[in-house]
Short mmCIF file of C-alpha atoms in Angstrom, two decimals:
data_model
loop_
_atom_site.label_atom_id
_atom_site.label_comp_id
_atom_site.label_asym_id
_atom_site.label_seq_id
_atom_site.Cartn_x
_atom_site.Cartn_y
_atom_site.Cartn_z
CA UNK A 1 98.92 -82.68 23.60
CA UNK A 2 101.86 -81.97 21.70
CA UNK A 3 105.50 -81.67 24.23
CA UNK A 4 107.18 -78.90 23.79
CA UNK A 5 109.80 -77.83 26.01
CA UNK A 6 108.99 -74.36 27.72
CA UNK A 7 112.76 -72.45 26.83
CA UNK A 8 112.10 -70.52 24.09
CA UNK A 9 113.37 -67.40 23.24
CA UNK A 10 110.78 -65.98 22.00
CA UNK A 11 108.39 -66.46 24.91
CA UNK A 12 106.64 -63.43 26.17
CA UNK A 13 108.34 -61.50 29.00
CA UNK A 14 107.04 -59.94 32.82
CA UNK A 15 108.37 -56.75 33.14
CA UNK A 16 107.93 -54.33 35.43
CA UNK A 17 106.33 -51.35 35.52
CA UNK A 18 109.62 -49.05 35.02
CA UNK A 19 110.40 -51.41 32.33
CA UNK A 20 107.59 -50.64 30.34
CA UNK A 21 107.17 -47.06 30.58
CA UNK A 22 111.02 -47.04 28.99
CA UNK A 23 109.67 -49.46 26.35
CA UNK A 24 106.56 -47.06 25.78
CA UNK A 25 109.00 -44.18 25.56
CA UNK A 26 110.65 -46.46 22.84
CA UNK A 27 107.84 -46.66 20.79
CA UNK A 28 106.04 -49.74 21.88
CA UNK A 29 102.39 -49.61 22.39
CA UNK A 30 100.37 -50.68 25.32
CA UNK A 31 96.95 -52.14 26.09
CA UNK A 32 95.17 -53.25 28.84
CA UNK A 33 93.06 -56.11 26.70
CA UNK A 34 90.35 -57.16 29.39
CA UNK A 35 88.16 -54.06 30.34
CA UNK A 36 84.28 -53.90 31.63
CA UNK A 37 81.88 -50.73 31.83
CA UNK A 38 78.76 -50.14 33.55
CA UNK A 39 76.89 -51.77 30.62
CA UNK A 40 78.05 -55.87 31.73
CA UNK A 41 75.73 -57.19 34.20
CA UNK A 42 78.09 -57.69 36.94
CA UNK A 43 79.21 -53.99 36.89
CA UNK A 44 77.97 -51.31 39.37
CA UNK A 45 76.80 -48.24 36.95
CA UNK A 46 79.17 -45.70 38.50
CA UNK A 47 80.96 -42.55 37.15
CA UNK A 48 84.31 -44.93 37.35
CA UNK A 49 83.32 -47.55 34.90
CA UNK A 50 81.25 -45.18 32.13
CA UNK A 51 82.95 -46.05 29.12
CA UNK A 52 83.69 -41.88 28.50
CA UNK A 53 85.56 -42.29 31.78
CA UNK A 54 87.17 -45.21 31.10
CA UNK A 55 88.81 -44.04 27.65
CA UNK A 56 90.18 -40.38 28.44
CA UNK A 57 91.77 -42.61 31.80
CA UNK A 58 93.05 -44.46 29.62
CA UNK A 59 94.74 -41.86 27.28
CA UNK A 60 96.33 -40.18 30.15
CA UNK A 61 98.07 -43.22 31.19
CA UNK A 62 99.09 -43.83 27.49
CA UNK A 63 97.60 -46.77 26.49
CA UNK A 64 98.18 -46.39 22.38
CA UNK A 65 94.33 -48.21 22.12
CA UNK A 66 91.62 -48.48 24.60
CA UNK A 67 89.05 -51.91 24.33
CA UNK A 68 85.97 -52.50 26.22
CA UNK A 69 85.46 -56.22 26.82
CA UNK A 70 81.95 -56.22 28.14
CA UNK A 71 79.81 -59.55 28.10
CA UNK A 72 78.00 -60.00 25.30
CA UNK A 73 77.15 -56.59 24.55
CA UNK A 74 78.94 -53.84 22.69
CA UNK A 75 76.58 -50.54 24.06
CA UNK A 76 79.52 -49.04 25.48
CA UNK A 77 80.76 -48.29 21.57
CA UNK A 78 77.35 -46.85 21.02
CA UNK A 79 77.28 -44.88 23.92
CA UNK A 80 80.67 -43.09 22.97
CA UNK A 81 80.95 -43.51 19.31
CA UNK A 82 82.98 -46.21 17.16
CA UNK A 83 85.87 -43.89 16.05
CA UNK A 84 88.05 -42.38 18.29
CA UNK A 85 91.58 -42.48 18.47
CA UNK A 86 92.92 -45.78 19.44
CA UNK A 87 89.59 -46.96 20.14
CA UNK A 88 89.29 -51.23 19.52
CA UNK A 89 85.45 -52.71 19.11
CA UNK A 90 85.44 -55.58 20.97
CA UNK A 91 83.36 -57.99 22.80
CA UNK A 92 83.36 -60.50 25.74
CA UNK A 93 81.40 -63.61 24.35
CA UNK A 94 80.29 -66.62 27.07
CA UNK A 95 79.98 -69.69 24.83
CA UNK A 96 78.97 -73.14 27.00
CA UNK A 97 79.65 -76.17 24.74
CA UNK A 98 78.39 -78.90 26.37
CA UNK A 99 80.26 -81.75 23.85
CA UNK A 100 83.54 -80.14 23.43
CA UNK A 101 84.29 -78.61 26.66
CA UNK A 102 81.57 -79.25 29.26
CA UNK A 103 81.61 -75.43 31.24
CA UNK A 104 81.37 -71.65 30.25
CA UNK A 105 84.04 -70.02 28.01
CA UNK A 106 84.73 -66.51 27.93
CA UNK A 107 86.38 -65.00 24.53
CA UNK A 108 87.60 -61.75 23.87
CA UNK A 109 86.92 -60.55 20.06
CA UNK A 110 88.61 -57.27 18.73
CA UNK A 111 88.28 -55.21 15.71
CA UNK A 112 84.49 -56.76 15.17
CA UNK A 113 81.87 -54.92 13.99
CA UNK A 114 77.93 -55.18 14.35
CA UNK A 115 77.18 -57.32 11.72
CA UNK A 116 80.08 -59.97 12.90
CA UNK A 117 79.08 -59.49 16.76
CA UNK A 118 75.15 -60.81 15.82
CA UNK A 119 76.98 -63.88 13.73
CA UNK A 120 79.17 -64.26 16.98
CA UNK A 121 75.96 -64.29 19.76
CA UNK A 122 74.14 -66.19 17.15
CA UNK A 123 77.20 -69.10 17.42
CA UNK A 124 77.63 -69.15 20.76
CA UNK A 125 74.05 -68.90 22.09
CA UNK A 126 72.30 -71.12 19.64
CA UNK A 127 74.98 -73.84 17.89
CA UNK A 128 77.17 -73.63 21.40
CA UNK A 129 80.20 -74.87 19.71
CA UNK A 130 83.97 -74.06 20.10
CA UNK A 131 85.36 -75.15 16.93
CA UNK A 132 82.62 -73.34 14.80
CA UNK A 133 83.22 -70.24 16.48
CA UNK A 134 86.61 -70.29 16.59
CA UNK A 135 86.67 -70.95 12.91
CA UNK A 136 84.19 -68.08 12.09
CA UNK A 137 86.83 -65.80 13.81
CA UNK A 138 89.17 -66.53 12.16
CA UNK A 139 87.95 -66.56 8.25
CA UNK A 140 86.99 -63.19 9.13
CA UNK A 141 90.22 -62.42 10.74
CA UNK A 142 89.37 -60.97 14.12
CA UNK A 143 91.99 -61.43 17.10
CA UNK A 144 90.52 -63.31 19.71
CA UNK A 145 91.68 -64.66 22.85
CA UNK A 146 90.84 -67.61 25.56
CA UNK A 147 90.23 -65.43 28.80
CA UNK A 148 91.53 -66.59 31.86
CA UNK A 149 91.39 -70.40 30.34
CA UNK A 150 91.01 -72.09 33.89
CA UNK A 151 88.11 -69.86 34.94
CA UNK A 152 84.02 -72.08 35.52
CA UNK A 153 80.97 -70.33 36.34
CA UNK A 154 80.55 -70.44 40.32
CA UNK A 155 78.79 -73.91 40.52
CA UNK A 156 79.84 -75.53 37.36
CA UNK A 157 83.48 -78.39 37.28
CA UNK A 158 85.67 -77.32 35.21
CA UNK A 159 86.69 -79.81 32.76
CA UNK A 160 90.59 -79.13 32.79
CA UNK A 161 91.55 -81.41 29.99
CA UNK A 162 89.39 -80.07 27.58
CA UNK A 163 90.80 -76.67 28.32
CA UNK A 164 94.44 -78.20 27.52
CA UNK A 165 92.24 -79.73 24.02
CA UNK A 166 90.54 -76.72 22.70
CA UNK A 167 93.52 -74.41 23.70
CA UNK A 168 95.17 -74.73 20.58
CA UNK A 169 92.08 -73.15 18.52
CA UNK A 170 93.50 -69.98 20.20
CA UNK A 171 96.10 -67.56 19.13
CA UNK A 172 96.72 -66.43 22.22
CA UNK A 173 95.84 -66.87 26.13
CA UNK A 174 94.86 -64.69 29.05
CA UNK A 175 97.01 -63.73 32.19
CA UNK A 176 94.10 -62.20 33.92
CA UNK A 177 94.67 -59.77 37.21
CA UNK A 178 91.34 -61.64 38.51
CA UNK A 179 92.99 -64.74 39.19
CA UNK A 180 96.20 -66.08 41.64
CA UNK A 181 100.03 -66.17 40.42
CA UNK A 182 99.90 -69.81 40.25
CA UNK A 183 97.29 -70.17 37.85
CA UNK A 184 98.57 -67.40 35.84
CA UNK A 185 101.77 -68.80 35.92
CA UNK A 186 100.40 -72.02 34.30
CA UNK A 187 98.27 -70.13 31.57
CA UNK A 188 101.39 -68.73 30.59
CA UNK A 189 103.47 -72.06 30.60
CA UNK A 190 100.32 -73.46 28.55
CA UNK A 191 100.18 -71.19 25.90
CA UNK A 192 104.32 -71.28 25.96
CA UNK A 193 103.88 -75.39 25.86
CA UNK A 194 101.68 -74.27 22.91
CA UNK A 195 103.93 -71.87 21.23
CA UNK A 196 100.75 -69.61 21.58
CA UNK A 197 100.65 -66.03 22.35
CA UNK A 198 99.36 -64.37 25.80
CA UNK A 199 98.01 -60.97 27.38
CA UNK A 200 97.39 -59.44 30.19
CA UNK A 201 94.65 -57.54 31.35
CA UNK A 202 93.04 -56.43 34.16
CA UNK A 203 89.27 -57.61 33.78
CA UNK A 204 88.53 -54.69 35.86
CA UNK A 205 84.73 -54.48 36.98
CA UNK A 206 85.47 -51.01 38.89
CA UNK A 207 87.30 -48.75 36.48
CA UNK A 208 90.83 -50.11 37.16
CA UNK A 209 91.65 -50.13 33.60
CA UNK A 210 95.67 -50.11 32.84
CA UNK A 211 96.83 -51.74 35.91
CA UNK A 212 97.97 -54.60 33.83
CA UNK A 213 98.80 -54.47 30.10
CA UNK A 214 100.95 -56.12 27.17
CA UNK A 215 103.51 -53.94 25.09
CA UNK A 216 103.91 -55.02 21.48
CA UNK A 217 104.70 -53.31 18.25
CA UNK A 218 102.58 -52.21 15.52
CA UNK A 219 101.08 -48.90 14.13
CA UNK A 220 97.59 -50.70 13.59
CA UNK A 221 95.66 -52.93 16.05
CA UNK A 222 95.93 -55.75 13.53
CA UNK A 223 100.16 -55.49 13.79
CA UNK A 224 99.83 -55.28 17.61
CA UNK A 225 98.15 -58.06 18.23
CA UNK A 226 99.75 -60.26 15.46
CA UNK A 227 103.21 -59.97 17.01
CA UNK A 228 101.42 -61.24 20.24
CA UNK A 229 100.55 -63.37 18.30
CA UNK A 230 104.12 -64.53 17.51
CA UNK A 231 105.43 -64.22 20.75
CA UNK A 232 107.02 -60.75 20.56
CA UNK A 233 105.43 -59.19 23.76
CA UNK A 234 105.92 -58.21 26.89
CA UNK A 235 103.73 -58.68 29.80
CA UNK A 236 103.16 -55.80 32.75
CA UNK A 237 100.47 -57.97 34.26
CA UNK A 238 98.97 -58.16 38.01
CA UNK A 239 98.01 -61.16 40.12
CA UNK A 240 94.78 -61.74 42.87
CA UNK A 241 95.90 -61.95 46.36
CA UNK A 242 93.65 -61.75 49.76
CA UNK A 243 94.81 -57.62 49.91
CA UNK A 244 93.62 -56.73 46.57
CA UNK A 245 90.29 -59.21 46.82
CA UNK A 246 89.23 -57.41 50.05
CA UNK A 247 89.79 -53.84 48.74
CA UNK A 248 88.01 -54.16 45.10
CA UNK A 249 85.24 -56.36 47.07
CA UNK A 250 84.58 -53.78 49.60
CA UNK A 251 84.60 -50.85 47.16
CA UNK A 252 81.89 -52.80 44.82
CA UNK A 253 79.90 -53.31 48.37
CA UNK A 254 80.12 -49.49 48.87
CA UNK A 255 79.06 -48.78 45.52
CA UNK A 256 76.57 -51.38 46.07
CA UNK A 257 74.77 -49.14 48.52
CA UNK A 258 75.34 -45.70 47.74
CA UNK A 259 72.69 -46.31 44.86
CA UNK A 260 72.70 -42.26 44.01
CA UNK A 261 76.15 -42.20 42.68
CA UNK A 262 74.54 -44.84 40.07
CA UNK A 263 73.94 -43.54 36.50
CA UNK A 264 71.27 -45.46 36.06
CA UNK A 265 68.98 -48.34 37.47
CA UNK A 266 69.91 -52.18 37.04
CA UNK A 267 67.23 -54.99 37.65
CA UNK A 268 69.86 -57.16 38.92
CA UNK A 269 73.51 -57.45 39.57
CA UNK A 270 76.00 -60.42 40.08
CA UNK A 271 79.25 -60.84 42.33
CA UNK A 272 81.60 -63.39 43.10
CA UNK A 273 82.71 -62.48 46.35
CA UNK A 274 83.81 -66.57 47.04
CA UNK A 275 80.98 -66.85 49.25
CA UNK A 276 77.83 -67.62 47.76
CA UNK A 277 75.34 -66.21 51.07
CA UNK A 278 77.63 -62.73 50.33
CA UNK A 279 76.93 -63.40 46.34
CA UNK A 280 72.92 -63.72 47.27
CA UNK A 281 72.48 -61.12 49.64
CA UNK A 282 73.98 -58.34 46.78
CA UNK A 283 71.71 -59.92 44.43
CA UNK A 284 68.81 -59.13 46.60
CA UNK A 285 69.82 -56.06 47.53
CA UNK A 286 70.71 -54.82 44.19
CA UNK A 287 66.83 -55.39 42.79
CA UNK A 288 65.33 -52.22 42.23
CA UNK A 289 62.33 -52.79 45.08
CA UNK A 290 64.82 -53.35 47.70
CA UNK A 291 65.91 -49.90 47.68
CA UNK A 292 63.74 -48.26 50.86
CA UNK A 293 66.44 -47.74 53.21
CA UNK A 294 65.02 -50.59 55.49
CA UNK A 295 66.01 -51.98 59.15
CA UNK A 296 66.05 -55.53 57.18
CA UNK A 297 68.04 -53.91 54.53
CA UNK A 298 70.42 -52.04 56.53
CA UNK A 299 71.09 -55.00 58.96
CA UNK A 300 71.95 -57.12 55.65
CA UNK A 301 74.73 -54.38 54.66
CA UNK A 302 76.31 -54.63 58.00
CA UNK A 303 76.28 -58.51 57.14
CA UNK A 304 77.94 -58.21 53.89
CA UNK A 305 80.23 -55.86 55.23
CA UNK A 306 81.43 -57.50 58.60
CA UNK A 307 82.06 -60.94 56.02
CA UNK A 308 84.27 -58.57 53.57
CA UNK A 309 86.36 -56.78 55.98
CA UNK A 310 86.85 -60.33 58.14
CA UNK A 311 88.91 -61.40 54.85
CA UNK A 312 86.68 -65.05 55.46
CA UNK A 313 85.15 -64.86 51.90
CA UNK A 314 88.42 -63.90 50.37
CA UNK A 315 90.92 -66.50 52.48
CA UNK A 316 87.99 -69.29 50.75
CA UNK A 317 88.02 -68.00 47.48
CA UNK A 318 92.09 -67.98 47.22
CA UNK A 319 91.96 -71.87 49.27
CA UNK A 320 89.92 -72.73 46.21
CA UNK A 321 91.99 -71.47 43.57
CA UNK A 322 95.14 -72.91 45.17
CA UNK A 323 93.10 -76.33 44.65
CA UNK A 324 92.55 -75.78 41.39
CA UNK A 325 96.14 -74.33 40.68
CA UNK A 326 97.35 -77.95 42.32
CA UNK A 327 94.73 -79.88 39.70
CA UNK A 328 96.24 -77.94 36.76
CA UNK A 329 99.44 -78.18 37.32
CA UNK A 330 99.17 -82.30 37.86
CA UNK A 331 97.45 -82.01 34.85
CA UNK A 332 99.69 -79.73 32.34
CA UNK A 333 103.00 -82.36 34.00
CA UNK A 334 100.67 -85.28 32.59
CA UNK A 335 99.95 -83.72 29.31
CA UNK A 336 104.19 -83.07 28.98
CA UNK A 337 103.34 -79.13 29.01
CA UNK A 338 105.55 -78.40 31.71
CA UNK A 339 109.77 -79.26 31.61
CA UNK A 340 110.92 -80.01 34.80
#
């Protein structure tokens, strides 16, 4: 990997949130560039993530154009329409190349449309490869992003250094409000090492859209994201810590079990709580023949609920990430992406 020295002035900037509203007022545009609605499969289908909800929410806070990132399926578009204001098609795609990377992927593709999202699924579900992808996106000029480029599926190694190899297929990284400051940190010193763009967004699976965001220029989405691109950004981003962890866990448990605010019925729903007897018991009790307010099933939401509120399945997920964090960062001062 090529060493570059990390001072450069045109690396993207953390502001804060004052900061940005007097760069809004300014004319910059905002956009929170990682968003999920009921319709991704590890979303409870409340009121709070409908995709109707989500964009007028995110109007009123003044994002200048509204995305919805969910995995591998763009009904959220079809269940609004494709043409509102400031509305961005775009996709979350999981790719897992086995020979070039060795663990899942997750892209974000803007500005596609339904003839370039089947080409998409059709590359990363049957030919599985990075570089083919990556090259389709950009001959048809879509922006695309590496989310959260340290992230694995629970159970799967991540295989760092070909994160650090296929990063440079990007034109631009993810600070993602899912994961800790130190591994944010290092995505950002990455794609600076890289002289590659970054984001931030929240990658909000309960209607938390806006709480982070990037500020660039540009009166189309293409501009926008091209001076990201470039480097001429600012960041208003958010990290994980054990406080927020507990609070958007226990709200997804409540939702969870209050099954008649749900808009409609899922056959089965995913968490990653950190701890995977939580992760299995919400599977279980999210299939649709589980619903019988039982003595089992009632005795298994105390469960879940006495692990979230102890802060045990949190404290282990953060320990983790900390591990990885120290892995990366050993890494990137290897690779000669970090000065001292």
């Amino acid at each position: 990997m090529k060493n570059i020295a990390r001072t450069d002035p045109k690396a993207p900037r953390i502001i804060a949130a004052v900061q940005a509203e007097a760069l809004i007022a300014d004319g910059w545009q905002a956009a929170d560039l990682h968003v999920h609605t009921l319709y991704s499969y590890d979303v409870i289908p409340t009121r709070q993530v409908d995709p109707l909800w989500l964009y007028n929410r995110a109007r009123r806070l003044g994002l200048a154009f509204v995305v919805f990132t969910d995995h591998d399926t763009m009904a959220a578009y079809d269940r609004i329409g494709w043409t509102r204001e400031g509305l961005i098609p775009a996709v979350e795609v999981k790719i897992l190349d086995s020979r070039n990377v060795g663990h899942t992927l997750h892209i974000n593709v803007y500005t596609l449309d339904q003839r370039q999202f089947r080409k998409i699924r059709d590359i990363a579900e049957k030919a599985r490869d990075i570089v083919m992808l990556t090259a389709y996106l950009r001959d048809e000029g879509l922006p695309f992003v590496l989310n959260h480029p340290f992230w694995h599926e629970p159970g799967e190694r991540p295989r760092l250094q070909a994160v650090l190899d296929i990063a440079p297929l990007f034109p631009a990284l993810e600070y993602n409000m899912g994961r800790i400051g130190r591994i944010n940190a290092l995505a950002l010193r990455l794609a600076d090492s890289l002289g590659r763009g970054i984001v931030a967004g929240t990658d909000s699976h309960v209607g938390e859209i806006g709480r982070a965001f990037t500020l660039s220029r540009g009166s189309s989405f293409k501009e926008f994201f091209e001076r990201i691109a470039a480097r001429e950004a600012y960041l208003c981003p958010a990290d994980l810590t054990l406080p927020r962890f507990k609070k958007e866990t226990s709200l997804r448990i409540r939702r969870l079990f209050d099954k008649s605010a749900w808009l409609h019925a899922k056959e089965s729903l995913t968490m990653d709580t950190g701890s995977p007897i939580v992760d299995g018991i919400v599977r279980y009790l999210a299939r649709r023949e589980t619903n019988a307010p039982t003595l089992s099933r009632r005795i298994l939401r105390w469960a879940v609920e006495a692990a979230s509120d102890s802060g045990i399945p949190g404290a282990l997920y953060l320990r983790a990430q900390n591990g990885l964090a120290d892995r990366i960062s050993r890494l990137l001062e290897s690779a000669g992406a970090m000065a001292a």
